[in-house]
């Protein structure tokens, strides 16, 4: 492996560790506490379900933990009710276990349970179908211990060891926005130099980074949940609202920029003429994304990012004043959408942002 590739992999591994270390610590503390309460304090049978439920609640999703907790308990309850009903009628065994699982998952679907509810319903039904003969009180133990695990997990995540939501967002958003801005610069250079391979490579990198972008969105959702539900983090609610607003619009900007990269490749492939102000606009858009992140890190109003986005608008206006062919016109249109998204991420109202970039008020 080349040294630069090894260093990049090492940096990415370190960033992942920084992002997820607090989750690992929370899961460890919650698992230990829930086991202690279920096994040592309450002396329940099947106490293992308590730490399993706490780990599932904390680690299954970084955001919407309350919803995940409700899903887990709902799945357990559905599995218990349907499993016990069938066991009372037809007993236990391999065939009965299959029927119990099928009925439990079907029941979860009927009540509009999602995949998580179905998984917990099915796994609970399996346990009931295979172990109830030896442990007749398993259903109640599973439900109570699951509830203990969920409650302990929520308490640890929101009261005992709540993460710093602003730090979570900064660490998660930094690499994603850096990748976003770097690839905007790369496609601008590809257009300027009419380098088709470079344009296609940058477009493919933007497509491949979808998973990383989704992880960042999850981390922002987790940080917002902490602010809303943890009394120790409530004072950061105003800052987090700004981040949530910016995150929503930057998602749209990312999608539109991916389309920009696609149409840049088409423009180069078709050998269409274009003015120098078109790649300049894309470069200024990338700089606006970088400045936006720096402004938020510094806790200041993103005036510099707005100014650079407005410079991108002026550039694309100059490009459109000249003769553009089909791919160039579509590229300019997508570029206006991306600039509007970045302006909205800085706090500019949608109607004003669309007016600034020359779009109709209803454009998205």
mmCIF file of N, CA, C and O in Angstrom, residues 37 49 158 306 311 363:
data_model
loop_
_atom_site.group_PDB
_atom_site.id
_atom_site.type_symbol
_atom_site.label_atom_id
_atom_site.label_comp_id
_atom_site.label_asym_id
_atom_site.label_seq_id
_atom_site.Cartn_x
_atom_site.Cartn_y
_atom_site.Cartn_z
ATOM 1 N N UNK A 37 -28.570 -4.075 37.392
ATOM 2 C CA UNK A 37 -29.934 -3.874 37.892
ATOM 3 C C UNK A 37 -30.773 -5.138 37.716
ATOM 4 O O UNK A 37 -31.465 -5.582 38.641
ATOM 5 N N UNK A 49 -30.963 -10.239 28.571
ATOM 6 C CA UNK A 49 -31.765 -9.410 27.679
ATOM 7 C C UNK A 49 -31.643 -7.930 28.009
ATOM 8 O O UNK A 49 -31.816 -7.082 27.137
ATOM 9 N N UNK A 158 -28.654 10.330 27.718
ATOM 10 C CA UNK A 158 -29.185 11.681 27.848
ATOM 11 C C UNK A 158 -28.912 12.342 29.193
ATOM 12 O O UNK A 158 -28.938 13.573 29.278
ATOM 13 N N UNK A 306 -21.501 33.682 2.564
ATOM 14 C CA UNK A 306 -22.542 34.307 1.736
ATOM 15 C C UNK A 306 -21.920 35.125 0.612
ATOM 16 O O UNK A 306 -22.367 35.081 -0.539
ATOM 17 N N UNK A 311 -20.579 35.736 -5.145
ATOM 18 C CA UNK A 311 -19.595 35.829 -6.221
ATOM 19 C C UNK A 311 -19.819 34.722 -7.250
ATOM 20 O O UNK A 311 -19.712 34.936 -8.469
ATOM 21 N N UNK A 363 -38.652 27.258 -6.671
ATOM 22 C CA UNK A 363 -37.605 26.299 -7.034
ATOM 23 C C UNK A 363 -37.015 25.659 -5.786
ATOM 24 O O UNK A 363 -36.982 26.265 -4.706
#
